[in-house]
């Protein structure tokens, strides 16, 4: 059976995406985003599982669609940022789990003050490029994907919530994060432009859109999960 795509996260008054059970695995149209496993009852949230951010280690995914890369962004092909900036990399282990869909998202590295491409002096003066390397493991119960556009970076000072940018996906030899489909894992970088002068306190947010299981009329509401990256 075919299913419809997940809608983007919107206020509760927005229409919800439709989910259906999969009678035959593999019949997926380009717009398909979500379906329940064949012969399985609608999923309910585990009351013992955390509803938001968590620091527990992710479970091993059943299958993977891409091998995580250990290549960090480099800066040899770009111009220098302002003299006061120095590129820095911080290893982290910040985990977000979605108990409703079974997703696990792990941030493993944060890059600060990545150097701007040449020919963009205004951008270099106003913004800092922050890179976050993620491993995204999509759950197996529904065909809900994890998309790069579902993330945001939250800074404490100055206070701001920043959506990802695709401007820098071919720079610094960095592999960009790709969508993780059902039961698969992808790994790569997501980039954000924050106001220059932003302090070190950063959080990563996963903005889950709303879904609906058509065979049971079960609603899976939109929700934002977040976790501390750096303090």
Short mmCIF file of C-alpha atoms in Angstrom, two decimals:
data_model
loop_
_atom_site.label_atom_id
_atom_site.label_comp_id
_atom_site.label_asym_id
_atom_site.label_seq_id
_atom_site.Cartn_x
_atom_site.Cartn_y
_atom_site.Cartn_z
CA UNK A 1 0.00 0.00 0.00
CA UNK A 2 1.25 3.52 -0.64
CA UNK A 3 1.65 6.12 2.02
CA UNK A 4 1.88 9.90 2.05
CA UNK A 5 4.87 12.05 2.95
CA UNK A 6 5.45 13.44 6.40
CA UNK A 7 4.49 17.09 6.67
CA UNK A 8 6.93 19.59 8.07
CA UNK A 9 6.52 20.51 11.71
CA UNK A 10 3.69 23.07 12.10
CA UNK A 11 1.29 24.25 14.81
CA UNK A 12 -1.29 21.71 15.90
CA UNK A 13 -3.91 23.28 13.59
CA UNK A 14 -1.97 22.19 10.49
CA UNK A 15 -3.07 19.01 8.65
CA UNK A 16 -1.26 15.85 9.70
CA UNK A 17 0.56 13.49 7.37
CA UNK A 18 -1.17 10.16 6.82
CA UNK A 19 0.53 6.89 7.78
CA UNK A 20 -0.53 3.43 6.75
CA UNK A 21 0.55 -0.10 7.56
CA UNK A 22 2.73 -1.75 4.93
CA UNK A 23 0.93 -4.75 3.44
CA UNK A 24 3.80 -5.34 1.04
CA UNK A 25 7.27 -4.08 1.86
CA UNK A 26 8.93 -2.05 -0.87
CA UNK A 27 5.94 -0.44 -2.60
CA UNK A 28 7.02 3.12 -1.88
CA UNK A 29 6.24 6.13 -4.06
CA UNK A 30 8.61 9.13 -4.16
CA UNK A 31 6.40 11.04 -1.73
CA UNK A 32 6.19 8.21 0.82
CA UNK A 33 7.54 9.00 4.26
CA UNK A 34 5.78 6.84 6.79
CA UNK A 35 4.05 3.47 7.23
CA UNK A 36 3.57 0.99 10.05
CA UNK A 37 5.02 -2.52 9.95
CA UNK A 38 2.71 -5.15 8.48
CA UNK A 39 0.46 -6.90 10.99
CA UNK A 40 1.55 -4.63 13.83
CA UNK A 41 -0.62 -2.56 16.13
CA UNK A 42 -0.18 1.18 16.24
CA UNK A 43 2.82 2.29 18.22
CA UNK A 44 2.34 4.09 21.51
CA UNK A 45 5.03 6.04 23.32
CA UNK A 46 6.96 4.06 25.88
CA UNK A 47 6.13 5.71 29.24
CA UNK A 48 9.49 4.60 30.62
CA UNK A 49 11.48 6.16 27.79
CA UNK A 50 12.62 9.80 27.92
CA UNK A 51 10.35 12.16 26.04
CA UNK A 52 13.06 14.70 25.21
CA UNK A 53 16.82 14.96 25.19
CA UNK A 54 18.85 12.11 26.60
CA UNK A 55 22.48 11.19 27.00
CA UNK A 56 22.04 7.43 26.77
CA UNK A 57 24.07 5.60 24.14
CA UNK A 58 22.17 4.70 20.94
CA UNK A 59 21.33 1.10 20.15
CA UNK A 60 22.94 -0.50 17.13
CA UNK A 61 20.84 -0.05 13.96
CA UNK A 62 19.52 -3.12 12.15
CA UNK A 63 21.03 -2.04 8.84
CA UNK A 64 23.02 0.89 7.55
CA UNK A 65 22.79 2.83 4.32
CA UNK A 66 26.14 4.58 4.63
CA UNK A 67 29.36 4.06 6.49
CA UNK A 68 30.15 6.90 8.89
CA UNK A 69 33.10 8.96 7.72
CA UNK A 70 35.93 9.91 10.04
CA UNK A 71 37.05 12.73 7.75
CA UNK A 72 36.84 16.07 9.51
CA UNK A 73 36.37 19.36 7.65
CA UNK A 74 39.61 20.98 6.57
CA UNK A 75 40.19 24.62 5.72
CA UNK A 76 43.01 24.56 3.17
CA UNK A 77 40.84 25.75 0.25
CA UNK A 78 39.29 28.75 1.97
CA UNK A 79 40.33 32.23 2.96
CA UNK A 80 41.18 33.26 6.48
CA UNK A 81 38.45 34.32 8.86
CA UNK A 82 38.98 37.43 11.01
CA UNK A 83 42.28 37.21 12.96
CA UNK A 84 40.54 36.75 16.32
CA UNK A 85 38.92 33.51 15.12
CA UNK A 86 40.61 30.14 15.33
CA UNK A 87 39.10 26.97 13.90
CA UNK A 88 38.41 24.48 16.68
CA UNK A 89 36.97 20.97 16.87
CA UNK A 90 35.32 19.46 19.93
CA UNK A 91 34.47 15.77 20.27
CA UNK A 92 31.08 15.23 21.91
CA UNK A 93 28.59 12.45 22.52
CA UNK A 94 25.18 14.09 22.62
CA UNK A 95 22.24 11.77 21.97
CA UNK A 96 18.60 12.42 21.08
CA UNK A 97 16.07 9.57 21.08
CA UNK A 98 12.54 9.69 19.73
CA UNK A 99 10.66 6.90 21.58
CA UNK A 100 7.59 7.18 19.32
CA UNK A 101 9.37 6.62 16.02
CA UNK A 102 12.46 4.80 17.31
CA UNK A 103 14.95 7.33 15.95
CA UNK A 104 18.39 7.80 17.52
CA UNK A 105 20.51 10.84 16.64
CA UNK A 106 24.06 11.21 17.94
CA UNK A 107 26.23 14.33 17.62
CA UNK A 108 29.90 13.35 17.72
CA UNK A 109 31.81 16.50 16.78
CA UNK A 110 31.34 20.25 16.76
CA UNK A 111 33.42 22.59 14.57
CA UNK A 112 33.57 26.29 15.45
CA UNK A 113 34.83 29.25 13.40
CA UNK A 114 35.09 27.38 10.11
CA UNK A 115 36.72 29.70 7.61
CA UNK A 116 34.56 31.50 5.09
CA UNK A 117 34.86 30.98 1.34
CA UNK A 118 36.54 33.79 -0.57
CA UNK A 119 34.40 36.58 -1.97
CA UNK A 120 31.95 36.77 0.93
CA UNK A 121 33.35 39.53 3.19
CA UNK A 122 29.94 40.64 4.47
CA UNK A 123 29.01 37.12 5.56
CA UNK A 124 32.40 36.62 7.21
CA UNK A 125 31.97 39.83 9.19
CA UNK A 126 28.45 39.06 10.38
CA UNK A 127 28.29 35.30 10.82
CA UNK A 128 30.25 32.33 12.11
CA UNK A 129 29.98 28.92 10.45
CA UNK A 130 29.35 26.08 12.90
CA UNK A 131 29.50 22.44 11.78
CA UNK A 132 27.94 19.53 13.68
CA UNK A 133 28.77 15.97 12.69
CA UNK A 134 25.82 13.62 13.25
CA UNK A 135 24.96 9.96 13.04
CA UNK A 136 21.25 9.50 12.33
CA UNK A 137 19.65 6.07 12.82
CA UNK A 138 16.01 5.89 11.70
CA UNK A 139 13.60 3.56 13.49
CA UNK A 140 12.26 0.36 11.95
CA UNK A 141 8.59 0.47 12.95
CA UNK A 142 7.57 3.31 10.63
CA UNK A 143 9.02 4.54 7.37
CA UNK A 144 9.77 7.91 8.94
CA UNK A 145 13.02 9.37 7.70
CA UNK A 146 15.43 11.65 9.51
CA UNK A 147 16.15 14.64 7.26
CA UNK A 148 18.86 17.30 7.72
CA UNK A 149 16.19 20.00 7.51
CA UNK A 150 14.64 18.69 10.75
CA UNK A 151 17.56 19.96 12.84
CA UNK A 152 18.26 23.36 14.31
CA UNK A 153 21.04 24.86 16.41
CA UNK A 154 20.09 26.78 19.56
CA UNK A 155 22.55 29.33 20.92
CA UNK A 156 22.23 30.87 24.39
CA UNK A 157 24.07 34.17 23.88
CA UNK A 158 23.00 35.93 21.79
CA UNK A 159 19.79 33.90 21.93
CA UNK A 160 19.00 32.42 18.53
CA UNK A 161 17.60 29.31 16.85
CA UNK A 162 19.26 28.65 13.50
CA UNK A 163 18.17 26.33 10.70
CA UNK A 164 20.76 24.44 8.59
CA UNK A 165 22.35 25.97 5.52
CA UNK A 166 23.28 24.10 2.35
CA UNK A 167 25.78 26.74 1.20
CA UNK A 168 28.85 24.91 2.45
CA UNK A 169 28.15 21.24 1.70
CA UNK A 170 31.03 20.97 -0.79
CA UNK A 171 33.70 22.66 1.33
CA UNK A 172 36.30 21.54 3.88
CA UNK A 173 36.19 17.98 2.46
CA UNK A 174 33.16 17.45 4.71
CA UNK A 175 30.60 14.78 3.90
CA UNK A 176 27.12 16.33 4.31
CA UNK A 177 24.46 14.46 6.26
CA UNK A 178 21.94 12.67 4.04
CA UNK A 179 18.42 11.57 4.94
CA UNK A 180 18.25 8.36 6.96
CA UNK A 181 15.44 6.18 5.66
CA UNK A 182 13.64 3.48 7.63
CA UNK A 183 16.02 1.11 9.48
CA UNK A 184 19.12 2.79 8.05
CA UNK A 185 21.93 4.94 9.41
CA UNK A 186 23.66 7.88 7.79
CA UNK A 187 26.52 10.04 9.03
CA UNK A 188 27.74 13.47 8.00
CA UNK A 189 27.95 17.18 8.72
CA UNK A 190 25.21 19.78 9.12
CA UNK A 191 26.23 23.46 8.93
CA UNK A 192 24.72 26.52 10.58
CA UNK A 193 25.40 30.27 10.38
CA UNK A 194 25.22 31.87 13.80
CA UNK A 195 25.79 35.51 14.74
CA UNK A 196 29.44 36.35 15.09
CA UNK A 197 30.33 36.55 18.76
CA UNK A 198 28.04 33.66 19.75
CA UNK A 199 29.24 32.05 22.99
CA UNK A 200 30.13 28.38 23.38
CA UNK A 201 26.77 27.28 24.85
CA UNK A 202 25.03 25.39 22.04
CA UNK A 203 22.16 22.90 21.87
CA UNK A 204 21.06 20.67 19.00
CA UNK A 205 17.31 20.31 18.35
CA UNK A 206 15.47 17.65 16.35
CA UNK A 207 12.11 18.99 15.20
CA UNK A 208 9.83 16.02 14.56
CA UNK A 209 6.80 16.76 12.37
CA UNK A 210 3.29 15.44 13.09
CA UNK A 211 2.08 12.11 11.66
CA UNK A 212 -1.11 10.08 11.65
CA UNK A 213 -1.63 6.32 11.27
CA UNK A 214 -4.55 6.00 8.86
CA UNK A 215 -5.57 2.47 9.85
CA UNK A 216 -5.97 3.38 13.52
CA UNK A 217 -6.33 7.18 13.42
CA UNK A 218 -3.48 7.32 15.93
CA UNK A 219 -1.80 10.71 16.02
CA UNK A 220 1.93 11.19 16.55
CA UNK A 221 2.21 14.85 17.38
CA UNK A 222 4.92 17.26 16.35
CA UNK A 223 7.61 17.55 19.00
CA UNK A 224 11.03 19.10 19.47
CA UNK A 225 13.79 17.13 21.21
CA UNK A 226 17.03 18.87 22.19
CA UNK A 227 20.36 18.05 23.79
CA UNK A 228 23.38 20.05 24.98
CA UNK A 229 26.30 20.08 22.55
CA UNK A 230 28.71 22.39 24.34
CA UNK A 231 28.49 24.51 27.48
#
